[in-house]
mmCIF file of C-alpha atoms in Angstrom:
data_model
loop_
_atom_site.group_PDB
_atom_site.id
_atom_site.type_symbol
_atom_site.label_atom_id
_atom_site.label_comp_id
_atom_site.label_asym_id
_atom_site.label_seq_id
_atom_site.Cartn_x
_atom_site.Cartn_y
_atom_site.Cartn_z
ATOM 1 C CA UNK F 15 3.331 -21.830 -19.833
ATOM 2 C CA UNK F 16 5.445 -22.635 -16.811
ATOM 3 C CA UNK F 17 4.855 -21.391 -13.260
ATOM 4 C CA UNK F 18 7.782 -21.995 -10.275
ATOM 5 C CA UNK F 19 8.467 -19.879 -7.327
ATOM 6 C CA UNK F 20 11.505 -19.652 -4.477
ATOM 7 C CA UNK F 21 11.597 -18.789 -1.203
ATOM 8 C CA UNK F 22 13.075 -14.701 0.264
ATOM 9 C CA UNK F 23 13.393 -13.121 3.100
ATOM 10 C CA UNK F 24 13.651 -9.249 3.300
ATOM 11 C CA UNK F 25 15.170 -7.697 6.207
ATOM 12 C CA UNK F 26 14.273 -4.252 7.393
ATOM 13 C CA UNK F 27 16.678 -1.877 8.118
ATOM 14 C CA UNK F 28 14.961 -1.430 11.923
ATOM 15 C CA UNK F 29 11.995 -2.940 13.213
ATOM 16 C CA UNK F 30 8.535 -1.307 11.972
ATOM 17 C CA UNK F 31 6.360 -0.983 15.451
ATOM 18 C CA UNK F 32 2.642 -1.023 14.116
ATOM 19 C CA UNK F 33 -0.647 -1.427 16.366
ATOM 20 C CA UNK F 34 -0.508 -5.216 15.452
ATOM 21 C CA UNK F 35 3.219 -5.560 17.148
ATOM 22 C CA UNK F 36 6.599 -5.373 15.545
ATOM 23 C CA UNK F 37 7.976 -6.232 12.286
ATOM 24 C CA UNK F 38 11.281 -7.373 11.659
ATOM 25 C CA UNK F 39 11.732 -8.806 8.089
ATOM 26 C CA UNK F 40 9.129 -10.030 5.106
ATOM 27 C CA UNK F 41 9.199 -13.919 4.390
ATOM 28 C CA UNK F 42 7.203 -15.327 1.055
ATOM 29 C CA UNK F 43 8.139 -16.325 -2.723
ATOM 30 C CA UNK F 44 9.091 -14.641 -5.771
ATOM 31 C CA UNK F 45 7.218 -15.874 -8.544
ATOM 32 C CA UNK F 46 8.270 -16.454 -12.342
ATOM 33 C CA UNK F 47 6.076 -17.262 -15.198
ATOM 34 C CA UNK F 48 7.533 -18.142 -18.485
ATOM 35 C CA UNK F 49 5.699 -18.652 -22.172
ATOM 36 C CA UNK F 50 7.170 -20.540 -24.908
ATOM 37 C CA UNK F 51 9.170 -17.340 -26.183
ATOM 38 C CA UNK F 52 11.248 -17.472 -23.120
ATOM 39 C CA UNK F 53 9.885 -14.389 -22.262
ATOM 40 C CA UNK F 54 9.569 -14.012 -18.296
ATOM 41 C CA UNK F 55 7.130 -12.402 -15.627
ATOM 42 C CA UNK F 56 7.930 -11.716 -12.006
ATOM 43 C CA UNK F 57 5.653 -11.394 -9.122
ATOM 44 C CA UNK F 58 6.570 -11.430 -5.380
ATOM 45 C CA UNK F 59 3.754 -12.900 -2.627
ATOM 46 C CA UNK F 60 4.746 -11.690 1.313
ATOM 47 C CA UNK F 61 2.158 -12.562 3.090
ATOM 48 C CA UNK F 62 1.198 -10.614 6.360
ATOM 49 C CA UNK F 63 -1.487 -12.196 8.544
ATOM 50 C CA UNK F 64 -1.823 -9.656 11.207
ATOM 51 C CA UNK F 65 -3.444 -7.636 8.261
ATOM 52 C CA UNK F 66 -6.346 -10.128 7.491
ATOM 53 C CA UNK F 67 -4.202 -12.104 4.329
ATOM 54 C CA UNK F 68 -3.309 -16.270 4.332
ATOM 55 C CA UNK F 69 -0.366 -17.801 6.033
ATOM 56 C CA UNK F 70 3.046 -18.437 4.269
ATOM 57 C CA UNK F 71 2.218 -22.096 4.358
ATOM 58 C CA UNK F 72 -1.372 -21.087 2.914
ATOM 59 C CA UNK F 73 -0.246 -19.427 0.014
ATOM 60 C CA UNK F 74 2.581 -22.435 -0.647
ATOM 61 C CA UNK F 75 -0.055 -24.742 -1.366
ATOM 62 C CA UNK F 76 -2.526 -22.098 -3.359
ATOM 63 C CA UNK F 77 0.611 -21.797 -5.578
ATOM 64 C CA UNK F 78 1.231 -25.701 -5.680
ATOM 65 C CA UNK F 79 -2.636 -26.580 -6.603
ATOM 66 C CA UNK F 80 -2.289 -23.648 -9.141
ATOM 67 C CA UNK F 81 -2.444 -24.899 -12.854
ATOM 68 C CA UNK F 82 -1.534 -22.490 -15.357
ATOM 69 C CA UNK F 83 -2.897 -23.642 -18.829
ATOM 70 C CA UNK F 84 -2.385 -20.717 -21.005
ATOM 71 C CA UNK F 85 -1.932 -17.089 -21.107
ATOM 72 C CA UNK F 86 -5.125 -14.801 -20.943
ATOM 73 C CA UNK F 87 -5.799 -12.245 -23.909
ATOM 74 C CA UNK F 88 -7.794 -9.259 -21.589
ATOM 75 C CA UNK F 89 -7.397 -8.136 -18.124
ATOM 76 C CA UNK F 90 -10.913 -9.343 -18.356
ATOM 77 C CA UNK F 91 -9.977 -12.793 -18.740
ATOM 78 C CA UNK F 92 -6.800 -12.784 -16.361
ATOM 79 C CA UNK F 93 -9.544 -11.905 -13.679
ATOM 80 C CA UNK F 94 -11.736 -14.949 -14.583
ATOM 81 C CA UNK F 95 -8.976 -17.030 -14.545
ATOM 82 C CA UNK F 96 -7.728 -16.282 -11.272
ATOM 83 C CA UNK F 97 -10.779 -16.634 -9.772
ATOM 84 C CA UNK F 98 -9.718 -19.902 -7.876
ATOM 85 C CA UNK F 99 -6.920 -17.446 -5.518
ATOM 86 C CA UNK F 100 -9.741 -15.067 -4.379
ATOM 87 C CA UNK F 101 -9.524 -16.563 -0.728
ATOM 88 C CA UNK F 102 -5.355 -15.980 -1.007
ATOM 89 C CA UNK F 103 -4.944 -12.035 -1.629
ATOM 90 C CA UNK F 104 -1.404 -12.087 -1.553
ATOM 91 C CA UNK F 105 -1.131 -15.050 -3.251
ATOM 92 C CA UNK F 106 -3.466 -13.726 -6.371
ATOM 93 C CA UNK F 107 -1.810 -10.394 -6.353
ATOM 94 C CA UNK F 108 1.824 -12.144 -7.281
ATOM 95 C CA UNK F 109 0.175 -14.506 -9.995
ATOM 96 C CA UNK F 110 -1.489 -11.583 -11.235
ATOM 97 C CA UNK F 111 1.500 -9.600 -11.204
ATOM 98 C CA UNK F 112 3.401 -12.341 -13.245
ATOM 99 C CA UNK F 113 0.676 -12.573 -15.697
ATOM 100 C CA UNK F 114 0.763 -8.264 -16.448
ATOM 101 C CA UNK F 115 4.089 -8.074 -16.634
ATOM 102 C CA UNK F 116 4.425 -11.033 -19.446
ATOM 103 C CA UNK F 117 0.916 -9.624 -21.143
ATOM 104 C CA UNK F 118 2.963 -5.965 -20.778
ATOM 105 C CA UNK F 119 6.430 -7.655 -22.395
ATOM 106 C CA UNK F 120 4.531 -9.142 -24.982
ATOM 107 C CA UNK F 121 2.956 -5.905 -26.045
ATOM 108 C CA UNK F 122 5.941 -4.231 -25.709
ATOM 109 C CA UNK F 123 5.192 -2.150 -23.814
ATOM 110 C CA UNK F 124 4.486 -0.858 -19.416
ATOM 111 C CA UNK F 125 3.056 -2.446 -17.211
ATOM 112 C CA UNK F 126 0.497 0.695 -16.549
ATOM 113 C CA UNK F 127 -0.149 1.319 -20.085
ATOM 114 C CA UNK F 128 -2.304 -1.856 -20.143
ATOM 115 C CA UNK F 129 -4.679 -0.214 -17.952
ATOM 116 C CA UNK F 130 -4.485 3.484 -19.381
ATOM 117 C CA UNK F 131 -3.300 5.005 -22.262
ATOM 118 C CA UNK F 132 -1.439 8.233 -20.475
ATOM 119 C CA UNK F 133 0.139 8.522 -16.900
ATOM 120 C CA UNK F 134 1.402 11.751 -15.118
ATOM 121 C CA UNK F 135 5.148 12.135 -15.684
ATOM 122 C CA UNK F 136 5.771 11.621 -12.159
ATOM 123 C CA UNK F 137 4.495 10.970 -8.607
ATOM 124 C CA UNK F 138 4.951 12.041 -5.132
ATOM 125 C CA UNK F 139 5.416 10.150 -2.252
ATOM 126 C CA UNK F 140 5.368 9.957 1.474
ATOM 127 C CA UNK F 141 8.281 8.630 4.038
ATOM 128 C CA UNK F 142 7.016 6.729 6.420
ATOM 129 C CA UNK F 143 9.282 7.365 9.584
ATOM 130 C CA UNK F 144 10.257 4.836 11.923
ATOM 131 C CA UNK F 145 12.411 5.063 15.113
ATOM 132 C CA UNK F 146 12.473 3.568 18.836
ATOM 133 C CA UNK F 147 11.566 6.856 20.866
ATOM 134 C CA UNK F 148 11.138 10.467 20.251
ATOM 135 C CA UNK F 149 14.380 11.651 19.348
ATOM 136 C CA UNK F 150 14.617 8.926 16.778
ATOM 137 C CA UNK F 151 11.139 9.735 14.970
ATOM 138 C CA UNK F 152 12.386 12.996 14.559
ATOM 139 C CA UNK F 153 15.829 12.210 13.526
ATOM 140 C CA UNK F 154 14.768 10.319 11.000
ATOM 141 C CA UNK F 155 11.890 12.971 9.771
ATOM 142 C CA UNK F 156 14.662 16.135 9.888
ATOM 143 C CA UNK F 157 16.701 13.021 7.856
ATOM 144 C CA UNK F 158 13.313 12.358 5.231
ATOM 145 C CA UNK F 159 12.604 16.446 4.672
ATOM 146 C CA UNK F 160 16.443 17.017 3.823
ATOM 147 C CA UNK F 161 16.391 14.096 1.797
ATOM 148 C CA UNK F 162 13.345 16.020 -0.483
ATOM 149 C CA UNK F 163 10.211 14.471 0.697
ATOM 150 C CA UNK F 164 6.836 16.818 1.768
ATOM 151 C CA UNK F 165 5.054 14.323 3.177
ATOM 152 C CA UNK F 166 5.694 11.893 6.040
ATOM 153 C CA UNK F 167 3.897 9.515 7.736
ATOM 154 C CA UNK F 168 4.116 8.099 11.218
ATOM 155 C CA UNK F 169 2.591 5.062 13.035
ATOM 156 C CA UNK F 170 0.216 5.717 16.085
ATOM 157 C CA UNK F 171 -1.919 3.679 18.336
ATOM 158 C CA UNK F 172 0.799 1.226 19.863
ATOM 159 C CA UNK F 173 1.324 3.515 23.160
ATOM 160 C CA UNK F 174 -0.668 5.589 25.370
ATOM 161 C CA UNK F 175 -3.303 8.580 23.244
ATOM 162 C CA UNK F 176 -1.119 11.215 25.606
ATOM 163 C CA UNK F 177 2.484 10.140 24.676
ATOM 164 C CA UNK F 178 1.532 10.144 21.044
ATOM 165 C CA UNK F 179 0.213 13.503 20.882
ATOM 166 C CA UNK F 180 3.468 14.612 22.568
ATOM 167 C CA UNK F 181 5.203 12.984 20.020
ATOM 168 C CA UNK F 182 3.644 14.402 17.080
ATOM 169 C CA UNK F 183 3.397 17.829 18.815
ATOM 170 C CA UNK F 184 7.292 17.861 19.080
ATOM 171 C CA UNK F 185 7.422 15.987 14.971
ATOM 172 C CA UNK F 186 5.471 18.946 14.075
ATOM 173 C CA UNK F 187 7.996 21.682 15.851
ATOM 174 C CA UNK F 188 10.754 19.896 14.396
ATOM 175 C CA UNK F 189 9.600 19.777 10.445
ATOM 176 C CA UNK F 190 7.892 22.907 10.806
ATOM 177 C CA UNK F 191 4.282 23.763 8.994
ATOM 178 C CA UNK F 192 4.920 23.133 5.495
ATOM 179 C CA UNK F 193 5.612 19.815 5.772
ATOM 180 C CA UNK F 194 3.006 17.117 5.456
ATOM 181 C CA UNK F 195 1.814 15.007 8.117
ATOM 182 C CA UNK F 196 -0.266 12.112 8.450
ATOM 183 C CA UNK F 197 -0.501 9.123 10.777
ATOM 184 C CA UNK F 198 -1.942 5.372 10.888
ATOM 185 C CA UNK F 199 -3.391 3.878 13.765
ATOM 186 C CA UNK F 200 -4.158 0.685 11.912
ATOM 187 C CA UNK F 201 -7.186 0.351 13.532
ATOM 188 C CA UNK F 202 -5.829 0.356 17.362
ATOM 189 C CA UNK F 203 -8.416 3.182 18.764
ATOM 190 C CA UNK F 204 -12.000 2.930 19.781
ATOM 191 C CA UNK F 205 -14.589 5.301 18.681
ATOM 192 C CA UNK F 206 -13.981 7.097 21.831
ATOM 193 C CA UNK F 207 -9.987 7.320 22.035
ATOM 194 C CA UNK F 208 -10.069 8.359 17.921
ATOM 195 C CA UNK F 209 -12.680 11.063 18.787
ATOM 196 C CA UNK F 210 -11.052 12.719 21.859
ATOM 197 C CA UNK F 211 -7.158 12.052 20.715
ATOM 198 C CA UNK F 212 -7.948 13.648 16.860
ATOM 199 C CA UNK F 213 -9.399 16.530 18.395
ATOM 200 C CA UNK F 214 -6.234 17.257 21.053
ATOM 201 C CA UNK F 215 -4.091 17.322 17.931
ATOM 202 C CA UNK F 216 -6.240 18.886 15.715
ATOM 203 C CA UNK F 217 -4.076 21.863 15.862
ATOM 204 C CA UNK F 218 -1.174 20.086 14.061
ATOM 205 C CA UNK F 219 -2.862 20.367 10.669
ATOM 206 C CA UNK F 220 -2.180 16.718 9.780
ATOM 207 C CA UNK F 221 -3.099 15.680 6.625
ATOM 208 C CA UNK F 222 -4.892 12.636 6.869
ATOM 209 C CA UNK F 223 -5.616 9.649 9.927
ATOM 210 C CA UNK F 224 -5.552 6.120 8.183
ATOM 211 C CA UNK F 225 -7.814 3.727 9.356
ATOM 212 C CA UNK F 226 -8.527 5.295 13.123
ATOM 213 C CA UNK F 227 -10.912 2.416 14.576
ATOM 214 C CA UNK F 228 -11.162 -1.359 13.773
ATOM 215 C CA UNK F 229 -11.677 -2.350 10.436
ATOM 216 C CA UNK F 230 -15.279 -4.200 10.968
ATOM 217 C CA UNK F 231 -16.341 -0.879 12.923
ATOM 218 C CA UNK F 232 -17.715 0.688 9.514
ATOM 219 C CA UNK F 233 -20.024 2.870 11.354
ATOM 220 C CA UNK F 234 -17.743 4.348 14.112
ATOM 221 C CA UNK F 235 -15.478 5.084 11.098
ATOM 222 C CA UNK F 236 -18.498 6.977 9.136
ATOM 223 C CA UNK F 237 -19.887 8.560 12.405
ATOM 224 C CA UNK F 238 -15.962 10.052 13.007
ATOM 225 C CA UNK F 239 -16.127 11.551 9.431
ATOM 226 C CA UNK F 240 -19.315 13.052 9.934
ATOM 227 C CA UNK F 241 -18.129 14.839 13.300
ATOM 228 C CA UNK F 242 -15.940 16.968 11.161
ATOM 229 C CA UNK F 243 -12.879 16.995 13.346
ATOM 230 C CA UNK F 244 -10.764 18.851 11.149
ATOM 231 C CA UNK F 245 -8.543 15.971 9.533
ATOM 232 C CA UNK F 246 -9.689 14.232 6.726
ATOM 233 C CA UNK F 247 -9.858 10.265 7.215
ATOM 234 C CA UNK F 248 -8.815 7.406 5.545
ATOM 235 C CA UNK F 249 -10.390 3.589 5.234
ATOM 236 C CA UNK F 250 -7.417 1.049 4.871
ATOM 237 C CA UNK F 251 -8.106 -2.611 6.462
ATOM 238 C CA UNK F 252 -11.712 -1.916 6.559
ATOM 239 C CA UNK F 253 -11.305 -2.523 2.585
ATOM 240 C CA UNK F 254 -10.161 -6.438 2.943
ATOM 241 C CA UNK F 255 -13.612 -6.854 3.542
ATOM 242 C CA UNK F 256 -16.083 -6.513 0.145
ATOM 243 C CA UNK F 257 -19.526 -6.182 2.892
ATOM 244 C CA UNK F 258 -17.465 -3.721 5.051
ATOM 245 C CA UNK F 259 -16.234 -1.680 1.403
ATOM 246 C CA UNK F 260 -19.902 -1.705 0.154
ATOM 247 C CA UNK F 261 -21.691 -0.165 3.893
ATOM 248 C CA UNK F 262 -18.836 2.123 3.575
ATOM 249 C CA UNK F 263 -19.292 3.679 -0.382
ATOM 250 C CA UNK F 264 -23.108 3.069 -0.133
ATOM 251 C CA UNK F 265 -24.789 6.408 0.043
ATOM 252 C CA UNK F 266 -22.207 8.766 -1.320
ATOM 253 C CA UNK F 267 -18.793 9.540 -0.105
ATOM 254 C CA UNK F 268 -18.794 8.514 3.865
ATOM 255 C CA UNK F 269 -14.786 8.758 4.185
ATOM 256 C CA UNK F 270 -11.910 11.393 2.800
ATOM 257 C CA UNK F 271 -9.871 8.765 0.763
ATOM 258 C CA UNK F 272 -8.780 4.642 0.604
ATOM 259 C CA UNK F 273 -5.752 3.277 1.257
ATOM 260 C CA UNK F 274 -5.383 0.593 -1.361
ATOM 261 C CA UNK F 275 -2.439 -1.839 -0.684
ATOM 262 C CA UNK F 276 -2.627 -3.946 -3.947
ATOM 263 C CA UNK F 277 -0.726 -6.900 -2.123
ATOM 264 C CA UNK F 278 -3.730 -7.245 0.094
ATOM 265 C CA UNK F 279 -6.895 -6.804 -2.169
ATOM 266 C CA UNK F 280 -5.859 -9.374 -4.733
ATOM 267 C CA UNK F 281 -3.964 -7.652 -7.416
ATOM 268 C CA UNK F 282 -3.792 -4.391 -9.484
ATOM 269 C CA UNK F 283 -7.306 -5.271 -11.230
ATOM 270 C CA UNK F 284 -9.614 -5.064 -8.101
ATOM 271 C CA UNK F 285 -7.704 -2.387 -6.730
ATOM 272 C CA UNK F 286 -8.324 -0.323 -10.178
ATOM 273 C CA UNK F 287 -11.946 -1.379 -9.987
ATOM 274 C CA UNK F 288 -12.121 -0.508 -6.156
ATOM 275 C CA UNK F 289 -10.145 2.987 -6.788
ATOM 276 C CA UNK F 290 -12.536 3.804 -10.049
ATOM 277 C CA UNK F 291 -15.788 3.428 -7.626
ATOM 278 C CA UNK F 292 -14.712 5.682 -5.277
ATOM 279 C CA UNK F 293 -13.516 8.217 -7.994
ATOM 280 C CA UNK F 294 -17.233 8.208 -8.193
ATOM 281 C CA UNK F 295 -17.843 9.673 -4.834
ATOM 282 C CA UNK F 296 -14.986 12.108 -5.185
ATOM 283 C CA UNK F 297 -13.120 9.899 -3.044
ATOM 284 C CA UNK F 298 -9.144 9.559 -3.996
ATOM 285 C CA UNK F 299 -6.965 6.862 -3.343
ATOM 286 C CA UNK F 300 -3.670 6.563 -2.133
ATOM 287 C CA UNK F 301 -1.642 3.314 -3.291
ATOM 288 C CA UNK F 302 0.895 1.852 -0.772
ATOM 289 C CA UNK F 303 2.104 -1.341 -0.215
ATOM 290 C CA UNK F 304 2.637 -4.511 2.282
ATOM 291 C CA UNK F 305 6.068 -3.407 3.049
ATOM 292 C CA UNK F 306 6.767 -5.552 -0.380
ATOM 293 C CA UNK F 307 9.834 -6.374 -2.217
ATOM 294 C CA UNK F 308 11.104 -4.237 -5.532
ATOM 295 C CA UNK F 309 8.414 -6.438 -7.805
ATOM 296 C CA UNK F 310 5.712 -6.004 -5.505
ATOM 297 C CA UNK F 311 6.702 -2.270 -4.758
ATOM 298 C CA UNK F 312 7.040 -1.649 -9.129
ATOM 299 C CA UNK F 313 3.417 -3.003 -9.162
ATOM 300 C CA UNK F 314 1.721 -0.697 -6.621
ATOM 301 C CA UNK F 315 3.679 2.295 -8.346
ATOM 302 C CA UNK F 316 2.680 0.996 -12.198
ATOM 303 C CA UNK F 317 -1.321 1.043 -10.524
ATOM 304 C CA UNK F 318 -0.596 5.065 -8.734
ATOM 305 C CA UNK F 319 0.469 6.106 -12.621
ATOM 306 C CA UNK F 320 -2.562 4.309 -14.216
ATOM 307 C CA UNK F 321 -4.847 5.842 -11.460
ATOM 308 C CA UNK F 322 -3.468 9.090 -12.347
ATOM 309 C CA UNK F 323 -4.126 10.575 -8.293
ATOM 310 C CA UNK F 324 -1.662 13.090 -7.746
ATOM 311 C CA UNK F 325 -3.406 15.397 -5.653
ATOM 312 C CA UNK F 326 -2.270 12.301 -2.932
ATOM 313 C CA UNK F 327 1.098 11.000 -2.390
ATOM 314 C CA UNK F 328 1.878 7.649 -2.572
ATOM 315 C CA UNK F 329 3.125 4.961 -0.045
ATOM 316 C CA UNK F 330 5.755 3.649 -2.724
ATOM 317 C CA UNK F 331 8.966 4.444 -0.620
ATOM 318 C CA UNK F 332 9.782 0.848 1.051
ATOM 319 C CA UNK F 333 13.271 1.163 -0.042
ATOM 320 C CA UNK F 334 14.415 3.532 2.816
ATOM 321 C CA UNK F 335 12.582 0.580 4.743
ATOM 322 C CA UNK F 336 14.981 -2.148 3.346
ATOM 323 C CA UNK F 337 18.217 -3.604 3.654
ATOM 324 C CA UNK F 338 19.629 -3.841 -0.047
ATOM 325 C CA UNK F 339 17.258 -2.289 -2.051
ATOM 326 C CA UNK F 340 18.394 1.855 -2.191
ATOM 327 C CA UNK F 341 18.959 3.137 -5.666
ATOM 328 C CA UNK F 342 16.737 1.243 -7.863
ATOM 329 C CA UNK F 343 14.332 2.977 -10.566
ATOM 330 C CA UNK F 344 11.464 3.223 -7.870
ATOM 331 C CA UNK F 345 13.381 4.774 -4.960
ATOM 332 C CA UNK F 346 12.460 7.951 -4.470
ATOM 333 C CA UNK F 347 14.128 11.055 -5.680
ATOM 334 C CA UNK F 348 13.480 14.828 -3.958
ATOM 335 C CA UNK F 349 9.965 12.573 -2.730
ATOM 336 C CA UNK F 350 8.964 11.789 -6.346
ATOM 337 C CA UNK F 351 9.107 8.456 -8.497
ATOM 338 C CA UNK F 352 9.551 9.123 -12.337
ATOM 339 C CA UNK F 353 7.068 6.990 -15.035
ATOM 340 C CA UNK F 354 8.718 3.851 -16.503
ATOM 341 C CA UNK F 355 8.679 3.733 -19.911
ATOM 342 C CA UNK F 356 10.606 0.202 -20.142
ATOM 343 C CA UNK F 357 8.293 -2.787 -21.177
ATOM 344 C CA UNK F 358 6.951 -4.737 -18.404
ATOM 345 C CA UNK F 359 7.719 -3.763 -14.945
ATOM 346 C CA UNK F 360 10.776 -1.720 -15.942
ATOM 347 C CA UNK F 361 13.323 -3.273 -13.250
ATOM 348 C CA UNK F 362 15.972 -5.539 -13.276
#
């Protein structure tokens, strides 16, 4: 077995402006594992710090003191014997991806099918809109609905609660009702601001609020769901942390759905395990990613057809996000991805 990685850089098309600041391009490593065939798995590590995961320079030298001895038989064993990377999320996610698409080549067969045996034919997915101002944002929605997609998403929480709700208010005008609408405030809002700013656009009929108050504010997030106020509500960053995941599933279903972003818990495995816990509390999950590359992006999407949720759709739409990247099997078409049937991850 042989493990080496390089050094990328993705641009984005514009600059994503999120509650933790903007984002301009992904930096990290694309990952290649061969076995003495001379068969080949991929994985991609981009880390993003401002979301709770290691440095660039961190995951470097997780992959450098890495030794890769031999190639696992069970998803049971790849999980042991990554055990070492737990402290590097991103970093164990790309390994792990390496390691499922080789066990997937191997077999012959995709990368979802070592997980479950059947997978809906397709799956929908969100656009998440970006734009400078007003006009842009909706630009770029009108742009996302003709393009086929029922479902958008905008980010919230980087400017004032009454500009925002102006801005959707006007979003929602412009779409009209039957599109879907749901925002992400990554965390930005206190319990008070979430409360009083949900309610003044609770006559939107959005779809869903992702993470509304800081992730280590389990309770505030619990106490919001409990109030009822007419928009269902989503944990995302809260889930980087295992205590803040457990207060938050303990007791029965205290939250709509989870964001899982592979890229950030680890890998596909604990974000299967993670997603099959809360299927036990008639909680869905949604699977997104970290604004990945095509391997990373092929993952996530390999984990939504495993899962099976399609009463949610996906975050798997980074390619409108991208320079260079429109077109390939995972881009969206009419909203929708279509199940790869190729062995491994099924991209070039």
């Amino acid at each position: 077995m042989r493990l080496y990685f390089e050094h990328c850089v993705l641009k984005l098309k514009r600059a994503l402006l999120t509650a933790h600041g903007h984002i301009e391009q992904r930096e990290g490593f694309r990952i290649f594992l061969e076995d003495e065939e001379g068969s080949r798995g991929r994985g991609e590590i981009f880390p993003l710090p401002a979301f709770g995961t290691e440095t660039l320079s961190q995951a470097a030298q997780a992959l450098l003191a890495l030794k890769v001895a031999h190639m696992p038989g069970t998803l049971e064993a790849l999980e042991e014997a990554l055990m070492e990377l737990e402290a590097f999320p991103c970093t164990r996610f790309g390994v792990e991806v390496a390691f499922l698409e080789l066990m997937a080549l191997q077999k012959a067969c995709p990368v979802w099918q070592l997980f479950s045996p059947e997978a809906p034919s397709q799956m929908a997915c969100y656009a998440l809109i970006n734009g400078e101002d007003v006009m842009a944002l909706e630009h770029a929605a009108l742009k996302a609905v003709q393009a086929g997609f029922s479902k958008l998403k905008f980010k919230v929480g980087a400017a004032s609660l009454e500009w925002e709700a102006h801005c959707l208010g006007r979003l929602r005008r412009s779409v009209g009702e039957e599109v879907g609408m749901r925002i992400d405030a990554n965390g930005a809002w206190s319990e008070m601001e979430a409360r009083v700013f949900l309610r003044g656009v609770s006559m939107l009929h959005l779809e869903l609020c992702e993470q509304p108050v800081p992730a280590k504010n389990v309770h505030a997030l619990c106490r919001l769901h409990r109030l009822n106020l007419g928009i269902p509500l989503a944990a995302d960053e809260t889930l980087l942390d295992r205590n803040n995941t457990h207060a938050l599933l303990e007791g029965g279903a205290q939250i709509d759905a989870l964001v899982l972003k592979p890229a950030a818990m680890g890998g596909l495995i604990p974000a299967m395990q993670l997603a099959m816990r809360a299927r036990q509390k008639n909680i869905s999950s949604i699977i997104t990613t970290l604004l990945d590359g095509p391997i990373g992006r092929a993952a996530a999407a390999h984990l939504a057809f495993a899962l099976g949720e399609t009463q949610q759709a996906h975050g798997l739409s980074s390619p409108e996000l991208l320079e260079g990247f429109e077109g390939d099997f995972f881009s969206p078409k009419e909203g929708k991805i279509l199940l790869p049937q190729k062995p491994g991850l099924g991209i070039g």
